[in-house]
Amino acid sequence: MATIGGVSRPCALAAGAGSVWVTEYLPTAVVRIDPATNTVGDRFALEGEACGVAYAHDAVWVTELGVGAVVRLDPTTGRVTATIKTP
């Protein structure tokens, strides 16, 4: 078992593309962790409070509670490539 520092208030995690993706609730972000080295890699900031996360084929999907949206992130760049607003 490993302890990985550098992730503040984790909410959810998903695995895909050789990484573990963790949402930080506040400050809100998606963090990429390398499971081979147990180190934090990229951190992608988001607008709303990030909580749920899923990896599917070529995208990281994240729920943003504060803004009522689901966003699609490019796992390479961290850029938001789609936003689906929820009612």
Backbone as a ProteinNet text record, in pm:
[ID]
protein_1_A
[PRIMARY]
MATIGGVSRPCALAAGAGSVWVTEYLPTAVVRIDPATNTVGDRFALEGEACGVAYAHDAVWVTELGVGAVVRLDPTTGRVTATIKTP
[TERTIARY]
84.3	0	89.8	49.2	126.6	44.2	112.4	49.9	100.1	6.3	42.2	2.9	98.6	72.4	44.2	-2.6	-22.8	-162.6	-256.6	-395.9	-478.7	-544.2	-620.2	-768.2	-826.8	-968.9	-1016.9	-964.7	-1008	-1154.4	-1220.6	-1362.5	-1388.3	-1326.7	-1352	-1228.7	-1224.2	-1113.2	-1159.2	-1080.1	-1103.3	-965.8	-958.6	-832.7	-850.4	-747.1	-749	-627.5	-588.1	-473.3	-345.3	-330.6	-210.1	-198.3	-308.2	-306.5	-424.6	-415.3	-528.9	-568.5	-696.8	-749.8	-827.5	-791.3	-853.8	-909.6	-1033.9	-1088.4	-1058.7	-1017.9	-999.4	-1122.2	-1181.8	-1303.9	-1274.4	-1187.7	-1146.8	-999.7	-907.9	-933.1	-974.6	-1060.9	-1120.5	-1028.8	-1001	-911.2	-925	-868.1	-849.6	-699.4	-656.4	-514.9	-483.7	-375.2	-329.3	-220	-236.2	-136.1	-78.1	52.6	121.5	122.2	49.3	41.3	171.1	259.7	386.8	481.5	473.5	565	493.3	358.7	277.5	308.8	325.5	353.2	242.4	219.9	122.6	188.2	115.2	164.8	90.3	14.6	-58.9	-174.3	-203.7	-319.6	-394.7	-523	-604.1	-713.3	-707.8	-805.2	-940.4	-1048.4	-1184.7	-1259.6	-1376.1	-1455.7	-1534.5	-1615.9	-1702.4	-1634.8	-1699.6	-1643.6	-1643.5	-1526	-1512.3	-1540.1	-1621.5	-1643.2	-1636.8	-1741.6	-1739.7	-1643.5	-1582.6	-1489	-1498.2	-1484.4	-1482.2	-1386.6	-1323.6	-1238.1	-1305.8	-1317.8	-1381.1	-1306.6	-1246.7	-1178.2	-1069.3	-1106.6	-1007	-1042.2	-1116.1	-1160.5	-1175.3	-1158.6	-1186.5	-1313.3	-1416.2	-1543.6	-1552.4	-1588.9	-1591.1	-1720.5	-1782.3	-1897.7	-1846.5	-1904.7	-1872.1	-1996.6	-1998.6	-2117.6	-2155.1	-2059.4	-2088.5	-2149.1	-2120.1	-2173.8	-2279.4	-2306.5	-2409.2	-2376.4	-2260.8	-2219.3	-2139	-2132.7	-2042	-1947.7	-1817	-1721.6	-1637.7	-1599.1	-1512.7	-1374.8	-1273.6	-1136.4	-1054	-967.7	-867.9	-762.5	-735.3	-643.1	-497.8	-466.1	-329.5	-305.1	-401.2	-382.2	-455.5	-558.1	-641.5	-743.2	-747.1	-842	-983.2	-1078.8	-1220	-1260.9	-1308	-1347.4	-1497.6	-1571.8	-1719.2	-1772.6	-1883.6	-1953.5	-2100.1	-2154.5	-2296	-2355.2	-2439	-2503.7	-2617.1	-2633.3	-2741.7	-2847.9	-2973.5	-3080.6	-3071.9
-115.8	0	123.4	223.9	347.1	464.9	562.1	689.1	791.2	858.5	953.8	1093	1178.9	1316.2	1403.6	1522.4	1617	1621.1	1547.1	1551.6	1599.2	1712.8	1773.8	1737.8	1687.4	1652.8	1571.1	1450.9	1368.1	1329.4	1319.6	1286.1	1152.4	1131.4	1009.1	975.6	852.1	814.3	719.3	717.8	627.4	591.7	480.8	438.9	428.7	467.5	455.3	522.8	475.8	530.4	525.1	420.7	403.6	497.3	563.9	659.1	634.7	690	696.3	842.8	869.6	1005.6	1030	1135.2	1165.4	1307.1	1322.7	1457.6	1513.9	1640.7	1716.2	1803.7	1799.5	1876.7	2025.5	2065.2	2206.1	2210.1	2269.8	2338.7	2237.9	2279.3	2185.9	2158.1	2030.6	1989.9	1840.2	1796.4	1654.5	1631.7	1531.3	1503.5	1368.4	1365.3	1239.7	1181	1054.1	985.4	870.9	857.1	746.6	629.2	521.5	410.8	330.5	343.2	270.6	333.3	467.2	536.9	599.6	594.7	656.9	805.9	873.1	1016.7	1093.2	1214.8	1303.5	1365.8	1359.5	1420.5	1549.5	1549.7	1669.5	1699.5	1829	1875.8	1970.2	1937.9	2017.6	2087.5	2220.5	2299.1	2301.2	2305.8	2312.4	2426.9	2462.3	2573.3	2535.4	2428.9	2390.2	2288.2	2251.6	2151.6	2015.4	1967.6	1838.6	1725.6	1629.4	1514.8	1384.6	1346.6	1218.9	1221.8	1107	1099	960.4	956	829.1	843.9	733.3	732.2	644.4	695.2	618	641.4	540.2	535.2	641.5	765.9	870.8	999.8	989.1	1108.5	1081.4	1187.5	1185.1	1267.6	1208.4	1276.2	1311.5	1436.8	1484.6	1560.7	1534.2	1615.1	1736.9	1852.1	1976.7	2021.8	1995.7	2019.1	2166.2	2254.3	2395.4	2465.7	2417.1	2481	2394.9	2277.2	2189.8	2142.8	2078.4	2034.4	1905.2	1838.3	1726.7	1772.4	1760.7	1804.5	1687.6	1699.1	1600.2	1662.8	1596.4	1645.2	1559.6	1623.7	1551.9	1504.8	1373.6	1324.2	1363.6	1408.6	1450.5	1595.4	1682.3	1826.5	1879.5	1807.5	1855.4	1959.2	1988	2086.2	2032.3	2117.7	2080	2080.8	1966.3	1955.6	1951.8	1936.5	1940.3	1969.6	2039.3	2067.7	2036.6	1956.1	1923.3	1982.4	2084.9	2147.9	2059	2052.3	1972.5	2068.6	2023.2	2111.9	2135.8
0	0	0	-79.9	-89.9	-41.2	13.5	48.1	-52.4	-117.3	-220.8	-174.1	-157.9	-117.2	-237.5	-211.2	-319.7	-377.1	-317.2	-360.8	-242.3	-261.5	-154.2	-166.6	-60.6	-53.6	-174.1	-194	-306.8	-294.5	-409.3	-409.5	-478.8	-594.7	-671.1	-753.8	-804.6	-891.3	-999.8	-1107.3	-1219.9	-1276.4	-1346.9	-1408.1	-1558.5	-1632.1	-1777.1	-1837	-1953.6	-2026.5	-1943.4	-1863.3	-1783.6	-1664.7	-1628.4	-1518.1	-1426.2	-1307.1	-1216.5	-1210.1	-1231	-1235.4	-1106.8	-1033	-905.1	-910.1	-864.9	-856.4	-717.8	-717.5	-594	-578.9	-462.1	-440.6	-428.7	-341	-328.5	-290.4	-364.1	-490.5	-596.2	-684.8	-778.8	-898.1	-917.8	-1025.4	-1048.5	-1159.8	-1186.9	-1185.1	-1111	-1093.6	-1157.1	-1235	-1294.7	-1205.7	-1167	-1085.4	-1167.3	-1163	-1228.5	-1130.8	-1160	-1064.7	-1053.3	-1150.9	-1143.8	-1042.2	-1029	-939.1	-819.2	-818.9	-713.2	-698.1	-811.2	-808.3	-880.3	-831.9	-894.2	-1016.5	-1128	-1250.8	-1278.3	-1386.2	-1426	-1331.6	-1320.6	-1244.4	-1337.2	-1364.8	-1455.6	-1375.8	-1371	-1295	-1364.9	-1286.2	-1338.5	-1272.1	-1327	-1273.8	-1148.5	-1157.1	-1046.1	-957.9	-849.7	-759.3	-827.5	-860.9	-930.1	-832.4	-874.9	-787.3	-866.3	-935.9	-1007.5	-1123.9	-1154.5	-1266.3	-1328.5	-1462	-1535.4	-1652.9	-1689	-1807.8	-1910.7	-2033.6	-2141.5	-2271.7	-2322	-2451.4	-2466.5	-2488.4	-2512.1	-2439.3	-2330.4	-2259.7	-2110.9	-2033.4	-1890.7	-1871.7	-1812.1	-1787.9	-1639.9	-1611.7	-1473.6	-1447.7	-1333.1	-1292.3	-1216.9	-1249.4	-1180.7	-1106.3	-976.9	-897.3	-887.8	-869.1	-848.1	-967.6	-1088.3	-1208.5	-1277.8	-1222.9	-1279.4	-1420.3	-1434.3	-1567.3	-1558.5	-1673	-1693.1	-1803.8	-1780.3	-1880.6	-1930.2	-2055.9	-2120.1	-2133.2	-2076.3	-2083.4	-2178.2	-2251.4	-2329.8	-2229.7	-2219.5	-2117.4	-2141.1	-2260.3	-2290.6	-2252.6	-2288	-2267	-2144	-2098.6	-1988.9	-2031.5	-2161.1	-2213.4	-2210.3	-2173	-2178.7	-2325.4	-2375.2	-2514.9	-2533.2	-2425.9	-2431.9	-2292.6	-2288.9	-2163.2	-2181.6	-2091.8	-2093.3	-1967.4	-1983.2	-1868.3	-1820	-1689.1	-1631.9	-1577.4	-1578.1	-1530.1	-1380.2
[MASK]
+++++++++++++++++++++++++++++++++++++++++++++++++++++++++++++++++++++++++++++++++++++++

